[in-house]
PDB file of C-alpha atoms in Angstrom:
ATOM      1  CA  MET A   1      -8.058   8.053   5.313  1.00  0.00           C
ATOM      2  CA  ASN A   2      -7.919   4.979   3.270  1.00  0.00           C
ATOM      3  CA  ILE A   3      -4.777   3.364   1.524  1.00  0.00           C
ATOM      4  CA  ILE A   4      -6.312   3.018  -2.095  1.00  0.00           C
ATOM      5  CA  THR A   5      -4.061   0.073  -3.529  1.00  0.00           C
ATOM      6  CA  VAL A   6      -3.066  -1.337  -7.155  1.00  0.00           C
ATOM      7  CA  PRO A   7      -2.213  -5.114  -6.903  1.00  0.00           C
ATOM      8  CA  TYR A   8       0.754  -5.489  -9.157  1.00  0.00           C
ATOM      9  CA  GLY A   9      -0.150  -6.811 -12.708  1.00  0.00           C
ATOM     10  CA  SER A  10      -3.572  -5.744 -11.717  1.00  0.00           C
ATOM     11  CA  LYS A  11      -5.691  -2.980 -13.401  1.00  0.00           C
ATOM     12  CA  GLY A  12      -8.323  -3.202 -10.353  1.00  0.00           C
ATOM     13  CA  PHE A  13      -7.966  -1.539  -7.028  1.00  0.00           C
ATOM     14  CA  TYR A  14      -8.755  -2.148  -3.179  1.00  0.00           C
ATOM     15  CA  ALA A  15      -9.155  -0.295  -0.111  1.00  0.00           C
ATOM     16  CA  ARG A  16      -7.058  -0.719   2.866  1.00  0.00           C
ATOM     17  CA  PRO A  17      -8.612   0.609   6.057  1.00  0.00           C
ATOM     18  CA  ASP A  18      -6.394   3.144   7.849  1.00  0.00           C
ATOM     19  CA  THR A  19      -6.028   1.029  10.646  1.00  0.00           C
ATOM     20  CA  SER A  20      -3.525  -1.094   8.731  1.00  0.00           C
ATOM     21  CA  LEU A  21      -0.958   1.995   8.874  1.00  0.00           C
ATOM     22  CA  ASN A  22       2.149   1.301  10.929  1.00  0.00           C
ATOM     23  CA  ARG A  23       2.795   4.889  12.222  1.00  0.00           C
ATOM     24  CA  ASP A  24       4.930   3.819  15.456  1.00  0.00           C
ATOM     25  CA  SER A  25       7.536   1.233  14.903  1.00  0.00           C
ATOM     26  CA  ASN A  26       8.957  -1.182  12.501  1.00  0.00           C
ATOM     27  CA  ASP A  27       7.681  -3.938  14.218  1.00  0.00           C
ATOM     28  CA  TYR A  28       4.970  -6.023  13.002  1.00  0.00           C
ATOM     29  CA  PHE A  29       2.917  -8.175  15.304  1.00  0.00           C
ATOM     30  CA  CYS A  30       1.692 -11.012  13.061  1.00  0.00           C
ATOM     31  CA  PRO A  31      -1.743 -12.515  14.305  1.00  0.00           C
ATOM     32  CA  GLU A  32      -1.070 -16.025  15.744  1.00  0.00           C
ATOM     33  CA  GLU A  33      -3.083 -18.039  13.285  1.00  0.00           C
ATOM     34  CA  ALA A  34      -0.686 -16.813  10.303  1.00  0.00           C
ATOM     35  CA  THR A  35       1.502 -19.300   8.753  1.00  0.00           C
ATOM     36  CA  GLU A  36       2.700 -17.265   6.415  1.00  0.00           C
ATOM     37  CA  LEU A  37       2.756 -13.619   5.595  1.00  0.00           C
ATOM     38  CA  ALA A  38       3.450 -12.088   2.138  1.00  0.00           C
ATOM     39  CA  ALA A  39       5.578  -8.485   1.460  1.00  0.00           C
ATOM     40  CA  ALA A  40       4.876  -6.263  -1.668  1.00  0.00           C
ATOM     41  CA  VAL A  41       7.086  -3.605  -2.133  1.00  0.00           C
ATOM     42  CA  PHE A  42       4.595  -0.174  -3.665  1.00  0.00           C
ATOM     43  CA  ILE A  43       5.275   3.375  -4.610  1.00  0.00           C
ATOM     44  CA  TYR A  44       2.579   5.843  -3.146  1.00  0.00           C
ATOM     45  CA  ALA A  45       1.396   9.654  -3.577  1.00  0.00           C
ATOM     46  CA  LYS A  46      -0.466  11.276  -0.559  1.00  0.00           C
ATOM     47  CA  ALA A  47      -3.797  13.463  -1.724  1.00  0.00           C
ATOM     48  CA  ALA A  48      -3.098  17.275  -1.079  1.00  0.00           C
ATOM     49  CA  LYS A  49      -6.630  17.959  -2.021  1.00  0.00           C
ATOM     50  CA  ALA A  50     -10.046  15.685  -3.106  1.00  0.00           C
ATOM     51  CA  GLY A  51     -10.680  14.585  -6.246  1.00  0.00           C
ATOM     52  CA  LYS A  52     -13.137  12.678  -8.785  1.00  0.00           C
ATOM     53  CA  CYS A  53     -12.624  11.660 -12.461  1.00  0.00           C
ATOM     54  CA  VAL A  54      -8.926  13.355 -12.455  1.00  0.00           C
ATOM     55  CA  ALA A  55      -7.297  12.848 -15.822  1.00  0.00           C
ATOM     56  CA  SER A  56      -3.651  11.504 -15.578  1.00  0.00           C
ATOM     57  CA  LYS A  57      -2.382  14.673 -17.204  1.00  0.00           C
ATOM     58  CA  PHE A  58      -3.903  16.660 -13.786  1.00  0.00           C
ATOM     59  CA  ALA A  59      -3.069  13.925 -11.289  1.00  0.00           C
ATOM     60  CA  GLY A  60       0.022  15.658 -10.197  1.00  0.00           C
ATOM     61  CA  ARG A  61      -1.871  18.870  -8.931  1.00  0.00           C
ATOM     62  CA  TYR A  62      -3.618  16.616  -6.379  1.00  0.00           C
ATOM     63  CA  TYR A  63      -0.710  14.936  -4.480  1.00  0.00           C
ATOM     64  CA  CYS A  64       3.081  16.717  -3.682  1.00  0.00           C
ATOM     65  CA  VAL A  65       4.593  13.999  -1.570  1.00  0.00           C
ATOM     66  CA  VAL A  66       5.318  10.473  -2.838  1.00  0.00           C
ATOM     67  CA  GLY A  67       7.589   7.655  -1.268  1.00  0.00           C
ATOM     68  CA  LYS A  68       7.797   4.138  -0.794  1.00  0.00           C
ATOM     69  CA  GLY A  69       6.905   1.320   1.358  1.00  0.00           C
ATOM     70  CA  ILE A  70       5.523  -2.189   1.967  1.00  0.00           C
ATOM     71  CA  HIS A  71       2.415  -4.091   2.733  1.00  0.00           C
ATOM     72  CA  LEU A  72       2.026  -7.263   4.820  1.00  0.00           C
ATOM     73  CA  SER A  73      -0.673  -9.758   3.958  1.00  0.00           C
ATOM     74  CA  ALA A  74      -1.552 -12.807   5.254  1.00  0.00           C
ATOM     75  CA  PRO A  75      -2.496 -15.220   2.604  1.00  0.00           C
ATOM     76  CA  SER A  76      -3.289 -18.163   4.670  1.00  0.00           C
ATOM     77  CA  PHE A  77      -6.753 -16.261   5.810  1.00  0.00           C
ATOM     78  CA  ASN A  78      -7.351 -16.068   2.050  1.00  0.00           C
ATOM     79  CA  ASP A  79      -9.805 -19.155   1.850  1.00  0.00           C
ATOM     80  CA  GLY A  80     -11.134 -17.857  -1.604  1.00  0.00           C
ATOM     81  CA  THR A  81     -14.200 -16.090  -0.300  1.00  0.00           C
ATOM     82  CA  PRO A  82     -14.380 -12.196  -0.248  1.00  0.00           C
ATOM     83  CA  GLU A  83     -14.329 -12.385   3.861  1.00  0.00           C
ATOM     84  CA  GLY A  84     -10.893 -14.155   3.302  1.00  0.00           C
ATOM     85  CA  TRP A  85      -9.229 -12.081   1.099  1.00  0.00           C
ATOM     86  CA  TRP A  86     -10.337  -8.827   3.199  1.00  0.00           C
ATOM     87  CA  THR A  87      -9.123 -10.657   6.261  1.00  0.00           C
ATOM     88  CA  ALA A  88      -5.765 -11.126   4.846  1.00  0.00           C
ATOM     89  CA  ASN A  89      -5.490  -7.637   3.407  1.00  0.00           C
ATOM     90  CA  SER A  90      -6.635  -5.331   6.149  1.00  0.00           C
ATOM     91  CA  LEU A  91      -4.746  -6.658   9.132  1.00  0.00           C
ATOM     92  CA  ASP A  92      -3.697  -3.981  11.566  1.00  0.00           C
ATOM     93  CA  SER A  93      -0.386  -2.422  11.273  1.00  0.00           C
ATOM     94  CA  SER A  94       0.539  -3.978   8.272  1.00  0.00           C
ATOM     95  CA  THR A  95       1.247  -1.185   6.028  1.00  0.00           C
ATOM     96  CA  PHE A  96       4.801   0.360   6.335  1.00  0.00           C
ATOM     97  CA  ILE A  97       5.830   3.634   4.899  1.00  0.00           C
ATOM     98  CA  THR A  98       9.307   3.383   4.293  1.00  0.00           C
ATOM     99  CA  GLU A  99      10.588   6.559   2.214  1.00  0.00           C
ATOM    100  CA  GLU A 100       8.992  10.268   1.855  1.00  0.00           C
ATOM    101  CA  MET A 101       9.920  12.613  -0.651  1.00  0.00           C
ATOM    102  CA  PRO A 102       8.422  15.685  -2.747  1.00  0.00           C
ATOM    103  CA  ALA A 103       6.741  14.711  -5.807  1.00  0.00           C
ATOM    104  CA  GLU A 104       9.666  16.388  -7.874  1.00  0.00           C
ATOM    105  CA  ASN A 105      12.251  13.894  -6.662  1.00  0.00           C
ATOM    106  CA  ALA A 106      10.473  10.811  -8.284  1.00  0.00           C
ATOM    107  CA  SER A 107      11.496   9.261 -11.447  1.00  0.00           C
ATOM    108  CA  ALA A 108       9.342   9.694 -14.398  1.00  0.00           C
ATOM    109  CA  GLU A 109       8.406   5.919 -14.407  1.00  0.00           C
ATOM    110  CA  GLU A 110       7.119   6.298 -11.027  1.00  0.00           C
ATOM    111  CA  ILE A 111       5.112   9.766 -11.796  1.00  0.00           C
ATOM    112  CA  GLU A 112       3.853   7.808 -14.586  1.00  0.00           C
ATOM    113  CA  LYS A 113       2.412   4.843 -12.638  1.00  0.00           C
ATOM    114  CA  LEU A 114       0.974   7.075 -10.060  1.00  0.00           C
ATOM    115  CA  ASP A 115      -0.528   9.498 -12.356  1.00  0.00           C
ATOM    116  CA  SER A 116      -2.254   6.494 -14.248  1.00  0.00           C
ATOM    117  CA  ALA A 117      -3.802   5.061 -10.745  1.00  0.00           C
ATOM    118  CA  PHE A 118      -5.050   8.376 -10.029  1.00  0.00           C
ATOM    119  CA  GLU A 119      -6.926   8.538 -13.011  1.00  0.00           C
ATOM    120  CA  SER A 120      -8.066   4.740 -13.047  1.00  0.00           C
ATOM    121  CA  ILE A 121      -9.125   5.191  -9.154  1.00  0.00           C
ATOM    122  CA  SER A 122     -11.024   8.261  -9.335  1.00  0.00           C
ATOM    123  CA  LYS A 123     -13.479   7.076 -11.988  1.00  0.00           C
ATOM    124  CA  TYR A 124     -14.706   4.655  -9.579  1.00  0.00           C
ATOM    125  CA  VAL A 125     -14.176   6.363  -6.227  1.00  0.00           C
ATOM    126  CA  SER A 126     -13.630   9.966  -4.898  1.00  0.00           C
ATOM    127  CA  PHE A 127     -10.197  10.242  -2.557  1.00  0.00           C
ATOM    128  CA  ARG A 128      -9.820  12.443   0.276  1.00  0.00           C
ATOM    129  CA  THR A 129      -7.111  15.038   1.319  1.00  0.00           C
ATOM    130  CA  GLY A 130      -4.776  12.440   3.309  1.00  0.00           C
ATOM    131  CA  ASP A 131      -5.745   9.534   1.054  1.00  0.00           C
ATOM    132  CA  TYR A 132      -2.788   7.323  -0.150  1.00  0.00           C
ATOM    133  CA  ILE A 133      -2.827   6.061  -3.615  1.00  0.00           C
ATOM    134  CA  ALA A 134      -0.424   3.105  -3.401  1.00  0.00           C
ATOM    135  CA  VAL A 135       0.986   1.211  -6.533  1.00  0.00           C
ATOM    136  CA  GLU A 136       2.440  -2.250  -5.965  1.00  0.00           C
ATOM    137  CA  ILE A 137       5.829  -2.596  -8.096  1.00  0.00           C
ATOM    138  CA  GLY A 138       6.492  -5.933  -7.754  1.00  0.00           C
ATOM    139  CA  PRO A 139       5.019  -9.495  -6.852  1.00  0.00           C
ATOM    140  CA  SER A 140       4.567 -10.316  -3.828  1.00  0.00           C
ATOM    141  CA  VAL A 141       7.452 -11.936  -1.772  1.00  0.00           C
ATOM    142  CA  LYS A 142       6.780 -14.660   0.775  1.00  0.00           C
ATOM    143  CA  ILE A 143       7.416 -14.442   4.514  1.00  0.00           C
ATOM    144  CA  LYS A 144       7.121 -18.074   6.329  1.00  0.00           C
ATOM    145  CA  LYS A 145       6.730 -18.596   9.876  1.00  0.00           C
ATOM    146  CA  GLY A 146       9.514 -17.933  12.220  1.00  0.00           C
ATOM    147  CA  GLU A 147      11.281 -15.510  10.058  1.00  0.00           C
ATOM    148  CA  SER A 148      12.058 -12.823  12.099  1.00  0.00           C
ATOM    149  CA  SER A 149      12.588  -9.839   9.750  1.00  0.00           C
ATOM    150  CA  PHE A 150      12.342  -8.534   6.340  1.00  0.00           C
ATOM    151  CA  THR A 151      13.845  -5.545   4.543  1.00  0.00           C
ATOM    152  CA  CYS A 152      13.557  -3.316   1.847  1.00  0.00           C
ATOM    153  CA  ASN A 153      14.650   0.322   0.986  1.00  0.00           C
ATOM    154  CA  ASN A 154      16.848   0.332   3.978  1.00  0.00           C
ATOM    155  CA  THR A 155      14.333  -0.635   6.054  1.00  0.00           C
ATOM    156  CA  THR A 156      13.553  -3.386   8.155  1.00  0.00           C
ATOM    157  CA  ILE A 157      10.706  -4.664   9.463  1.00  0.00           C
ATOM    158  CA  ASN A 158      10.554  -6.844  12.380  1.00  0.00           C
ATOM    159  CA  ILE A 159       8.005  -9.556  12.117  1.00  0.00           C
ATOM    160  CA  ILE A 160       7.016 -11.031  15.792  1.00  0.00           C
ATOM    161  CA  TRP A 161       5.201 -14.225  15.614  1.00  0.00           C
TER     162      TRP A 161
END
């Protein structure tokens, strides 16, 4: 299972590892070396079947669950190298699913963004059943060391520095 993410304002994408999905709690244990975090809100669709080269008009056939969530990253780890960027964006338990609903309950704008993401991503990589296709819907918000929580979509993430 991957979390394939389209960053806000980007036409590209990247994959976060499945270890970044926080399944157990709303607590995030920040690495000791991090001096700040960034939080980005996203909408997602969970793939119900595998696909490759899926046109946006058919994307709805490949998912039935959508929702919202929050990605945390550590910009202080990004030193401008590919390794630094990867480290900053692949932290364990740094992806939170805050809301899940049937696709029929999503807004037309959300469905359009997700369908477009399925099309652009599936041109280059296949997705499998259970993969999350996530689209960030706003710029990242900085969280400075010492702040103890971040709230979004009526969900509070407790940050333990």
